[in-house]
Structures are given as structure tokens and as C-alpha cells.
PDB file of C-alpha atoms in Angstrom:
ATOM      1  CA  MET A   1    -101.649 -42.603  83.642  1.00  0.00           C
ATOM      2  CA  THR A   2    -103.554 -45.687  84.735  1.00  0.00           C
ATOM      3  CA  GLN A   3    -106.578 -46.299  82.511  1.00  0.00           C
ATOM      4  CA  SER A   4    -109.234 -47.369  84.978  1.00  0.00           C
ATOM      5  CA  ARG A   5    -112.121 -45.170  83.848  1.00  0.00           C
ATOM      6  CA  PRO A   6    -114.595 -45.835  81.063  1.00  0.00           C
ATOM      7  CA  VAL A   7    -114.613 -43.568  78.044  1.00  0.00           C
ATOM      8  CA  ARG A   8    -117.238 -40.845  78.348  1.00  0.00           C
ATOM      9  CA  ILE A   9    -118.666 -38.548  75.702  1.00  0.00           C
ATOM     10  CA  ALA A  10    -119.616 -34.981  76.540  1.00  0.00           C
ATOM     11  CA  VAL A  11    -121.398 -32.545  74.265  1.00  0.00           C
ATOM     12  CA  GLN A  12    -120.910 -28.818  74.644  1.00  0.00           C
ATOM     13  CA  LEU A  13    -124.247 -27.422  73.539  1.00  0.00           C
ATOM     14  CA  GLN A  14    -123.036 -23.926  72.743  1.00  0.00           C
ATOM     15  CA  PRO A  15    -125.740 -21.417  73.773  1.00  0.00           C
ATOM     16  CA  GLN A  16    -125.494 -19.335  70.616  1.00  0.00           C
ATOM     17  CA  HIS A  17    -127.457 -18.682  67.426  1.00  0.00           C
ATOM     18  CA  ALA A  18    -130.551 -20.641  68.537  1.00  0.00           C
ATOM     19  CA  GLU A  19    -133.863 -20.078  70.262  1.00  0.00           C
ATOM     20  CA  TYR A  20    -134.068 -21.615  73.717  1.00  0.00           C
ATOM     21  CA  SER A  21    -136.883 -23.925  72.623  1.00  0.00           C
ATOM     22  CA  VAL A  22    -134.393 -25.583  70.238  1.00  0.00           C
ATOM     23  CA  ILE A  23    -131.744 -25.882  72.970  1.00  0.00           C
ATOM     24  CA  ARG A  24    -134.315 -27.455  75.291  1.00  0.00           C
ATOM     25  CA  ASP A  25    -135.267 -30.055  72.713  1.00  0.00           C
ATOM     26  CA  ARG A  26    -131.641 -30.948  72.016  1.00  0.00           C
ATOM     27  CA  VAL A  27    -130.864 -31.348  75.723  1.00  0.00           C
ATOM     28  CA  LYS A  28    -133.649 -33.895  76.008  1.00  0.00           C
ATOM     29  CA  GLU A  29    -132.586 -35.670  72.828  1.00  0.00           C
ATOM     30  CA  LEU A  30    -128.930 -35.842  73.854  1.00  0.00           C
ATOM     31  CA  GLU A  31    -129.813 -37.411  77.184  1.00  0.00           C
ATOM     32  CA  GLN A  32    -131.976 -39.970  75.406  1.00  0.00           C
ATOM     33  CA  LEU A  33    -129.103 -40.771  73.029  1.00  0.00           C
ATOM     34  CA  GLY A  34    -126.912 -41.644  76.005  1.00  0.00           C
ATOM     35  CA  VAL A  35    -124.471 -38.727  76.185  1.00  0.00           C
ATOM     36  CA  ASP A  36    -122.610 -38.836  79.504  1.00  0.00           C
ATOM     37  CA  VAL A  37    -122.120 -35.120  80.131  1.00  0.00           C
ATOM     38  CA  LEU A  38    -123.683 -31.930  78.772  1.00  0.00           C
ATOM     39  CA  PHE A  39    -121.801 -28.648  78.891  1.00  0.00           C
ATOM     40  CA  ASN A  40    -122.552 -25.105  77.852  1.00  0.00           C
ATOM     41  CA  TRP A  41    -120.093 -22.187  78.093  1.00  0.00           C
ATOM     42  CA  ASP A  42    -120.003 -19.093  80.279  1.00  0.00           C
ATOM     43  CA  HIS A  43    -120.026 -16.158  77.885  1.00  0.00           C
ATOM     44  CA  PHE A  44    -122.424 -13.334  77.096  1.00  0.00           C
ATOM     45  CA  PHE A  45    -121.987 -13.161  73.322  1.00  0.00           C
ATOM     46  CA  PRO A  46    -121.370 -15.706  70.553  1.00  0.00           C
ATOM     47  CA  LEU A  47    -117.771 -16.791  70.197  1.00  0.00           C
ATOM     48  CA  TYR A  48    -118.061 -17.272  66.461  1.00  0.00           C
ATOM     49  CA  GLY A  49    -120.559 -16.596  63.712  1.00  0.00           C
ATOM     50  CA  GLU A  50    -122.607 -13.408  63.937  1.00  0.00           C
ATOM     51  CA  PRO A  51    -121.034 -11.588  66.931  1.00  0.00           C
ATOM     52  CA  ASP A  52    -124.363 -10.119  68.023  1.00  0.00           C
ATOM     53  CA  GLY A  53    -126.386 -13.252  67.336  1.00  0.00           C
ATOM     54  CA  LEU A  54    -128.740 -15.037  69.707  1.00  0.00           C
ATOM     55  CA  HIS A  55    -127.080 -16.011  72.987  1.00  0.00           C
ATOM     56  CA  PHE A  56    -128.091 -17.155  76.485  1.00  0.00           C
ATOM     57  CA  GLU A  57    -126.523 -16.926  79.950  1.00  0.00           C
ATOM     58  CA  ALA A  58    -124.929 -20.109  81.277  1.00  0.00           C
ATOM     59  CA  TRP A  59    -125.982 -20.620  84.883  1.00  0.00           C
ATOM     60  CA  THR A  60    -129.683 -19.838  84.525  1.00  0.00           C
ATOM     61  CA  GLU A  61    -129.721 -22.164  81.533  1.00  0.00           C
ATOM     62  CA  LEU A  62    -128.178 -24.940  83.651  1.00  0.00           C
ATOM     63  CA  ALA A  63    -130.999 -24.679  86.184  1.00  0.00           C
ATOM     64  CA  SER A  64    -133.386 -25.518  83.357  1.00  0.00           C
ATOM     65  CA  TRP A  65    -131.212 -28.465  82.326  1.00  0.00           C
ATOM     66  CA  ALA A  66    -131.138 -29.740  85.903  1.00  0.00           C
ATOM     67  CA  GLU A  67    -134.929 -29.933  85.979  1.00  0.00           C
ATOM     68  CA  MET A  68    -135.518 -31.379  82.524  1.00  0.00           C
ATOM     69  CA  THR A  69    -132.940 -34.204  82.748  1.00  0.00           C
ATOM     70  CA  SER A  70    -132.673 -37.201  85.055  1.00  0.00           C
ATOM     71  CA  ARG A  71    -129.421 -39.024  84.247  1.00  0.00           C
ATOM     72  CA  VAL A  72    -126.827 -36.928  82.428  1.00  0.00           C
ATOM     73  CA  GLU A  73    -124.180 -34.927  84.294  1.00  0.00           C
ATOM     74  CA  PHE A  74    -123.864 -31.287  83.283  1.00  0.00           C
ATOM     75  CA  GLY A  75    -121.988 -28.049  83.850  1.00  0.00           C
ATOM     76  CA  THR A  76    -120.132 -25.180  82.222  1.00  0.00           C
ATOM     77  CA  LEU A  77    -117.063 -25.639  80.044  1.00  0.00           C
ATOM     78  CA  VAL A  78    -116.079 -23.475  81.677  1.00  0.00           C
ATOM     79  CA  ASN A  79    -117.398 -21.007  84.230  1.00  0.00           C
ATOM     80  CA  CYS A  80    -115.579 -17.661  84.180  1.00  0.00           C
ATOM     81  CA  ASN A  81    -114.374 -17.016  87.710  1.00  0.00           C
ATOM     82  CA  SER A  82    -114.285 -13.246  87.117  1.00  0.00           C
ATOM     83  CA  TYR A  83    -118.029 -12.848  86.674  1.00  0.00           C
ATOM     84  CA  ARG A  84    -119.296 -13.892  90.115  1.00  0.00           C
ATOM     85  CA  ASN A  85    -118.235 -13.745  93.735  1.00  0.00           C
ATOM     86  CA  PRO A  86    -116.610 -17.078  94.743  1.00  0.00           C
ATOM     87  CA  ASP A  87    -119.026 -17.703  97.616  1.00  0.00           C
ATOM     88  CA  LEU A  88    -121.946 -17.034  95.293  1.00  0.00           C
ATOM     89  CA  GLN A  89    -120.488 -19.502  92.782  1.00  0.00           C
ATOM     90  CA  ALA A  90    -120.338 -22.127  95.527  1.00  0.00           C
ATOM     91  CA  ASP A  91    -123.951 -21.512  96.517  1.00  0.00           C
ATOM     92  CA  MET A  92    -125.150 -21.623  92.915  1.00  0.00           C
ATOM     93  CA  ALA A  93    -123.265 -24.870  92.358  1.00  0.00           C
ATOM     94  CA  ARG A  94    -124.697 -26.408  95.535  1.00  0.00           C
ATOM     95  CA  THR A  95    -128.205 -25.416  94.471  1.00  0.00           C
ATOM     96  CA  LEU A  96    -127.785 -26.996  91.025  1.00  0.00           C
ATOM     97  CA  ASP A  97    -126.398 -30.080  92.735  1.00  0.00           C
ATOM     98  CA  HIS A  98    -129.621 -30.400  94.747  1.00  0.00           C
ATOM     99  CA  ILE A  99    -131.960 -29.568  91.863  1.00  0.00           C
ATOM    100  CA  SER A 100    -130.347 -32.319  89.783  1.00  0.00           C
ATOM    101  CA  GLY A 101    -129.945 -34.917  92.521  1.00  0.00           C
ATOM    102  CA  GLY A 102    -126.141 -34.786  92.423  1.00  0.00           C
ATOM    103  CA  ARG A 103    -125.292 -34.480  88.716  1.00  0.00           C
ATOM    104  CA  PHE A 104    -123.626 -31.053  88.523  1.00  0.00           C
ATOM    105  CA  ILE A 105    -119.951 -30.667  87.534  1.00  0.00           C
ATOM    106  CA  PHE A 106    -118.304 -27.411  88.558  1.00  0.00           C
ATOM    107  CA  GLY A 107    -116.215 -26.564  85.505  1.00  0.00           C
ATOM    108  CA  THR A 108    -114.225 -23.381  85.967  1.00  0.00           C
ATOM    109  CA  GLY A 109    -111.428 -21.287  84.545  1.00  0.00           C
ATOM    110  CA  SER A 110    -109.883 -17.838  84.742  1.00  0.00           C
ATOM    111  CA  GLY A 111    -111.695 -16.231  81.785  1.00  0.00           C
ATOM    112  CA  TRP A 112    -110.365 -14.832  78.514  1.00  0.00           C
ATOM    113  CA  PHE A 113    -113.066 -13.291  76.272  1.00  0.00           C
ATOM    114  CA  GLU A 114    -112.406  -9.574  76.510  1.00  0.00           C
ATOM    115  CA  ARG A 115    -115.733  -8.449  75.053  1.00  0.00           C
ATOM    116  CA  ASP A 116    -117.602 -10.037  77.965  1.00  0.00           C
ATOM    117  CA  TYR A 117    -115.516  -8.027  80.417  1.00  0.00           C
ATOM    118  CA  GLN A 118    -115.816  -4.750  78.572  1.00  0.00           C
ATOM    119  CA  GLU A 119    -119.561  -4.840  77.944  1.00  0.00           C
ATOM    120  CA  TYR A 120    -120.552  -6.180  81.372  1.00  0.00           C
ATOM    121  CA  GLY A 121    -118.212  -3.951  83.347  1.00  0.00           C
ATOM    122  CA  TYR A 122    -115.677  -6.448  84.711  1.00  0.00           C
ATOM    123  CA  GLU A 123    -111.997  -5.618  85.050  1.00  0.00           C
ATOM    124  CA  PHE A 124    -110.142  -7.569  82.365  1.00  0.00           C
ATOM    125  CA  GLY A 125    -106.695  -7.333  83.931  1.00  0.00           C
ATOM    126  CA  THR A 126    -104.074  -9.735  82.608  1.00  0.00           C
ATOM    127  CA  ALA A 127    -103.935 -13.475  82.095  1.00  0.00           C
ATOM    128  CA  GLY A 128    -101.766 -13.659  85.206  1.00  0.00           C
ATOM    129  CA  SER A 129    -104.074 -11.576  87.380  1.00  0.00           C
ATOM    130  CA  ARG A 130    -107.104 -13.599  86.292  1.00  0.00           C
ATOM    131  CA  LEU A 131    -105.312 -16.844  87.180  1.00  0.00           C
ATOM    132  CA  ASP A 132    -104.315 -15.393  90.545  1.00  0.00           C
ATOM    133  CA  ALA A 133    -107.960 -14.531  91.176  1.00  0.00           C
ATOM    134  CA  LEU A 134    -108.960 -18.105  90.349  1.00  0.00           C
ATOM    135  CA  ALA A 135    -106.318 -19.393  92.764  1.00  0.00           C
ATOM    136  CA  GLU A 136    -107.813 -17.200  95.491  1.00  0.00           C
ATOM    137  CA  ALA A 137    -111.377 -18.197  94.631  1.00  0.00           C
ATOM    138  CA  LEU A 138    -111.072 -21.997  94.666  1.00  0.00           C
ATOM    139  CA  PRO A 139    -110.337 -22.351  98.415  1.00  0.00           C
ATOM    140  CA  ARG A 140    -113.215 -19.966  99.167  1.00  0.00           C
ATOM    141  CA  ILE A 141    -115.555 -22.051  97.039  1.00  0.00           C
ATOM    142  CA  GLU A 142    -114.478 -25.262  98.759  1.00  0.00           C
ATOM    143  CA  SER A 143    -114.815 -23.628 102.185  1.00  0.00           C
ATOM    144  CA  ARG A 144    -118.287 -22.298 101.399  1.00  0.00           C
ATOM    145  CA  TRP A 145    -119.454 -25.782 100.353  1.00  0.00           C
ATOM    146  CA  GLU A 146    -118.555 -26.971 103.860  1.00  0.00           C
ATOM    147  CA  LYS A 147    -120.610 -24.186 105.467  1.00  0.00           C
ATOM    148  CA  LEU A 148    -123.798 -24.311 103.379  1.00  0.00           C
ATOM    149  CA  ASN A 149    -127.017 -25.679 104.841  1.00  0.00           C
ATOM    150  CA  PRO A 150    -127.952 -28.033 103.372  1.00  0.00           C
ATOM    151  CA  PRO A 151    -124.532 -29.121 102.122  1.00  0.00           C
ATOM    152  CA  PRO A 152    -124.007 -30.491  98.600  1.00  0.00           C
ATOM    153  CA  THR A 153    -125.388 -33.977  98.045  1.00  0.00           C
ATOM    154  CA  ARG A 154    -121.920 -35.217  97.044  1.00  0.00           C
ATOM    155  CA  LYS A 155    -118.399 -33.916  96.618  1.00  0.00           C
ATOM    156  CA  ILE A 156    -119.102 -31.705  93.619  1.00  0.00           C
ATOM    157  CA  PRO A 157    -116.562 -32.610  90.922  1.00  0.00           C
ATOM    158  CA  VAL A 158    -114.303 -29.694  90.018  1.00  0.00           C
ATOM    159  CA  LEU A 159    -113.196 -29.439  86.393  1.00  0.00           C
ATOM    160  CA  ILE A 160    -110.453 -26.930  85.625  1.00  0.00           C
ATOM    161  CA  GLY A 161    -109.845 -25.887  82.043  1.00  0.00           C
ATOM    162  CA  GLY A 162    -106.495 -24.674  80.773  1.00  0.00           C
ATOM    163  CA  GLY A 163    -102.945 -25.844  80.283  1.00  0.00           C
ATOM    164  CA  GLY A 164    -100.478 -23.316  81.679  1.00  0.00           C
ATOM    165  CA  VAL A 165     -97.657 -25.212  83.369  1.00  0.00           C
ATOM    166  CA  LYS A 166     -96.691 -22.496  85.862  1.00  0.00           C
ATOM    167  CA  LYS A 167    -100.060 -21.653  87.386  1.00  0.00           C
ATOM    168  CA  THR A 168    -102.991 -23.595  85.928  1.00  0.00           C
ATOM    169  CA  LEU A 169    -101.556 -27.078  86.393  1.00  0.00           C
ATOM    170  CA  LYS A 170    -100.725 -26.253  90.006  1.00  0.00           C
ATOM    171  CA  LEU A 171    -104.407 -25.453  90.524  1.00  0.00           C
ATOM    172  CA  VAL A 172    -105.377 -28.681  88.771  1.00  0.00           C
ATOM    173  CA  ALA A 173    -103.126 -30.703  91.071  1.00  0.00           C
ATOM    174  CA  LYS A 174    -104.549 -29.081  94.185  1.00  0.00           C
ATOM    175  CA  HIS A 175    -108.241 -28.733  93.357  1.00  0.00           C
ATOM    176  CA  ALA A 176    -109.398 -30.588  90.231  1.00  0.00           C
ATOM    177  CA  ASP A 177    -111.181 -33.876  89.786  1.00  0.00           C
ATOM    178  CA  ILE A 178    -111.123 -33.360  86.002  1.00  0.00           C
ATOM    179  CA  TRP A 179    -108.518 -31.552  83.892  1.00  0.00           C
ATOM    180  CA  HIS A 180    -109.735 -30.234  80.528  1.00  0.00           C
ATOM    181  CA  SER A 181    -107.071 -29.303  78.013  1.00  0.00           C
ATOM    182  CA  PHE A 182    -106.464 -28.982  74.285  1.00  0.00           C
ATOM    183  CA  ALA A 183    -103.025 -30.609  74.469  1.00  0.00           C
ATOM    184  CA  THR A 184    -102.286 -33.762  72.482  1.00  0.00           C
ATOM    185  CA  GLY A 185     -99.211 -35.733  71.428  1.00  0.00           C
ATOM    186  CA  GLU A 186     -95.869 -34.683  72.861  1.00  0.00           C
ATOM    187  CA  GLU A 187     -97.356 -31.520  74.343  1.00  0.00           C
ATOM    188  CA  LEU A 188     -99.768 -33.621  76.394  1.00  0.00           C
ATOM    189  CA  VAL A 189     -96.952 -35.940  77.488  1.00  0.00           C
ATOM    190  CA  HIS A 190     -94.967 -32.955  78.732  1.00  0.00           C
ATOM    191  CA  LYS A 191     -97.900 -31.389  80.548  1.00  0.00           C
ATOM    192  CA  LEU A 192     -98.788 -34.679  82.226  1.00  0.00           C
ATOM    193  CA  GLU A 193     -95.214 -34.903  83.495  1.00  0.00           C
ATOM    194  CA  VAL A 194     -95.510 -31.389  84.891  1.00  0.00           C
ATOM    195  CA  LEU A 195     -98.902 -32.181  86.414  1.00  0.00           C
ATOM    196  CA  ALA A 196     -97.532 -35.351  88.018  1.00  0.00           C
ATOM    197  CA  GLY A 197     -94.813 -33.258  89.638  1.00  0.00           C
ATOM    198  CA  HIS A 198     -97.345 -30.775  90.999  1.00  0.00           C
ATOM    199  CA  CYS A 199     -99.488 -33.659  92.278  1.00  0.00           C
ATOM    200  CA  GLU A 200     -96.499 -35.139  94.095  1.00  0.00           C
ATOM    201  CA  THR A 201     -95.828 -31.754  95.704  1.00  0.00           C
ATOM    202  CA  VAL A 202     -99.364 -31.535  97.122  1.00  0.00           C
ATOM    203  CA  GLY A 203     -99.571 -35.241  97.975  1.00  0.00           C
ATOM    204  CA  ARG A 204    -102.026 -36.382  95.314  1.00  0.00           C
ATOM    205  CA  ASP A 205    -102.024 -39.309  92.923  1.00  0.00           C
ATOM    206  CA  ILE A 206    -102.341 -37.990  89.371  1.00  0.00           C
ATOM    207  CA  ASN A 207    -104.591 -40.970  88.600  1.00  0.00           C
ATOM    208  CA  GLU A 208    -107.277 -39.342  90.753  1.00  0.00           C
ATOM    209  CA  ILE A 209    -107.707 -36.727  88.008  1.00  0.00           C
ATOM    210  CA  GLU A 210    -109.825 -37.561  84.971  1.00  0.00           C
ATOM    211  CA  LEU A 211    -108.393 -36.248  81.699  1.00  0.00           C
ATOM    212  CA  SER A 212    -110.709 -34.389  79.341  1.00  0.00           C
ATOM    213  CA  ASN A 213    -110.060 -33.166  75.813  1.00  0.00           C
ATOM    214  CA  GLU A 214    -111.727 -31.945  72.629  1.00  0.00           C
ATOM    215  CA  LEU A 215    -113.001 -33.920  69.654  1.00  0.00           C
ATOM    216  CA  ARG A 216    -112.977 -30.825  67.457  1.00  0.00           C
ATOM    217  CA  GLU A 217    -111.919 -31.902  63.950  1.00  0.00           C
ATOM    218  CA  LYS A 218    -110.520 -35.145  65.369  1.00  0.00           C
ATOM    219  CA  SER A 219    -110.603 -38.529  63.634  1.00  0.00           C
ATOM    220  CA  VAL A 220    -111.191 -41.894  65.263  1.00  0.00           C
ATOM    221  CA  GLU A 221    -107.456 -42.512  64.945  1.00  0.00           C
ATOM    222  CA  ASP A 222    -106.793 -39.276  66.839  1.00  0.00           C
ATOM    223  CA  ALA A 223    -109.222 -40.287  69.563  1.00  0.00           C
ATOM    224  CA  ASP A 224    -107.661 -43.744  69.830  1.00  0.00           C
ATOM    225  CA  SER A 225    -104.266 -42.110  70.330  1.00  0.00           C
ATOM    226  CA  MET A 226    -105.631 -39.723  72.935  1.00  0.00           C
ATOM    227  CA  ARG A 227    -107.224 -42.670  74.708  1.00  0.00           C
ATOM    228  CA  GLU A 228    -103.836 -44.380  74.871  1.00  0.00           C
ATOM    229  CA  GLN A 229    -102.453 -41.263  76.556  1.00  0.00           C
ATOM    230  CA  GLY A 230    -105.030 -41.530  79.300  1.00  0.00           C
ATOM    231  CA  ILE A 231    -107.845 -39.257  78.112  1.00  0.00           C
ATOM    232  CA  THR A 232    -111.255 -40.684  78.971  1.00  0.00           C
ATOM    233  CA  LEU A 233    -113.650 -37.708  78.707  1.00  0.00           C
ATOM    234  CA  PHE A 234    -114.076 -36.510  75.118  1.00  0.00           C
ATOM    235  CA  THR A 235    -116.035 -33.349  74.363  1.00  0.00           C
ATOM    236  CA  LEU A 236    -117.744 -32.477  71.090  1.00  0.00           C
ATOM    237  CA  GLY A 237    -118.931 -28.900  70.561  1.00  0.00           C
ATOM    238  CA  ILE A 238    -122.081 -28.216  68.551  1.00  0.00           C
ATOM    239  CA  THR A 239    -123.689 -24.884  67.758  1.00  0.00           C
ATOM    240  CA  GLY A 240    -127.041 -23.430  66.763  1.00  0.00           C
ATOM    241  CA  PRO A 241    -129.275 -22.762  65.050  1.00  0.00           C
ATOM    242  CA  ASP A 242    -130.040 -26.458  64.521  1.00  0.00           C
ATOM    243  CA  TYR A 243    -127.431 -28.471  66.504  1.00  0.00           C
ATOM    244  CA  ASP A 244    -126.766 -31.336  64.119  1.00  0.00           C
ATOM    245  CA  LEU A 245    -126.408 -34.550  66.177  1.00  0.00           C
ATOM    246  CA  THR A 246    -125.038 -36.783  63.403  1.00  0.00           C
ATOM    247  CA  THR A 247    -121.434 -36.613  64.599  1.00  0.00           C
ATOM    248  CA  THR A 248    -122.528 -37.052  68.217  1.00  0.00           C
ATOM    249  CA  LYS A 249    -124.138 -40.367  67.335  1.00  0.00           C
ATOM    250  CA  GLN A 250    -120.956 -41.519  65.618  1.00  0.00           C
ATOM    251  CA  TRP A 251    -118.832 -40.684  68.657  1.00  0.00           C
ATOM    252  CA  LEU A 252    -121.267 -42.442  70.974  1.00  0.00           C
ATOM    253  CA  ALA A 253    -120.819 -45.584  68.872  1.00  0.00           C
ATOM    254  CA  TRP A 254    -117.036 -45.195  69.186  1.00  0.00           C
ATOM    255  CA  ARG A 255    -117.391 -44.827  72.970  1.00  0.00           C
ATOM    256  CA  ASP A 256    -119.393 -48.013  73.174  1.00  0.00           C
ATOM    257  CA  SER A 257    -116.752 -49.856  71.139  1.00  0.00           C
ATOM    258  CA  GLN A 258    -114.073 -48.640  73.560  1.00  0.00           C
ATOM    259  CA  ASN A 259    -115.989 -49.652  76.665  1.00  0.00           C
ATOM    260  CA  GLY A 260    -116.836 -53.031  75.163  1.00  0.00           C
TER     261      GLY A 260
END
């Protein structure tokens, strides 16, 4: 991978275990600190901690973020394709794009958290069927963006999360501007080789795709190594009730040292 992009720091402000007034304050503070991207996640219940703790819905929350911020990009890490009609997803994304003046990132994936499906009445299916549904949805979303009036203010960046070599990476090659994975080391090397092959098949340059990964329990040495492998978007997850920003500030300093 050619390293032509600056390092960016994203914070996933997990919408769990906190009052919305606290989330609102942290969004404003994180933008002021200079975070590049803010993410939430698309679930209906906490993923860890008290399973029935405080939790908020992703897309309505993002509309609030779009209004209260002026610089930072934002989106879901990631949207669950199963929960909304693809054309509706496209329209929601276009609307957030306009509210924010062109700062929305459409992060999406096939879904996995079975409790969401069971309690909200969605068919869970299988990992394969959910990926097939995502493959069917992405062209519809792209087509709907071309039909909407007014159209999006820019080509909305598509982030696809996941690392399956047989299906997910094919979707990344065809549709994604950003690939978010958890792979590092030799696993990442292998998956990048697979992705490069899929890109060649569809006539894309793999260097068009920004690589995104997690900073969860990572050291500076780990991040330096990931940077050498071509990763430029690093995401740190923080959770309520207080959302401690100490580590975020440390990673922002590392970013600045990398971008020189």
C-alpha cells in the first residue's frame, strides 16, 4: 500500500451507559480537541456492561451530531444493513450529508448482534445470508443517491467493516472508500493481498481505499507497526457513563507526531 494519506484519529463514542447530555458534551469536546472522525455504533442495547443499561439509537443521534459540530466527520461504525430498507438508508445518509455540510461517512456492515434482531423483530438468518443482503443493498443505495433531489453534496464515503475474504473483501473492493478491520500482522498482510486481487478483478487501485483499524489495547509500538502496513485511520472506542478522554489526547499527540 502506498502511504499518501495523513494519519487520522477517530473516536467511537459508544452510545451506552450514559445520559444523552453527557454524550452531547463529549461530542463538542472531542471536536474541539481535534479528533478527525466521530463514530457511534448501530445497536439497540449495550454490547458490554449492564445488558439493559442506558442506550441510544444511532441514526437519530447522528442528526444531533451533524447540527452541533462544524468540522469533524462522523458516522456509524457500523450501520447494520438488516435494520432499514436500503433506499431509506440512502435517503437518511443524504440528509445527514446536507445537515452537516458534507461530513457524513456511511459506515456499514452486515450485522451480527442477535439480541437486536430478536427483540426488534428482524430475521437473524445466517452470517452468509446477512452478507448476501448487504451485497444486494449496496448497489441500491448507490443508485438511490443518484436519484435523490437534492443529491448528496459530495460522493458520500462508504466504509465497510469486516474481514471475510470470500464475501466481505469483494464488497470492499467494489464499493468501499474505507475498509475497517481488526486484522494486524500477518493476517492483515494476507487480507490485503486478497483485497488487492479483488480490486484488480473490478478494475480498482487498492490505494484508493483508506485502511482503518482499532486502537483497542494497542501500544504506540503497535500503532507504528500498523502504520507501516498502510493503516491511516485509527479508531479508539470509549464508553459511558463518563467517557474518559485521557487516552484520546495521548493518541492525538501521536497522530500529530506522525503527520509532522
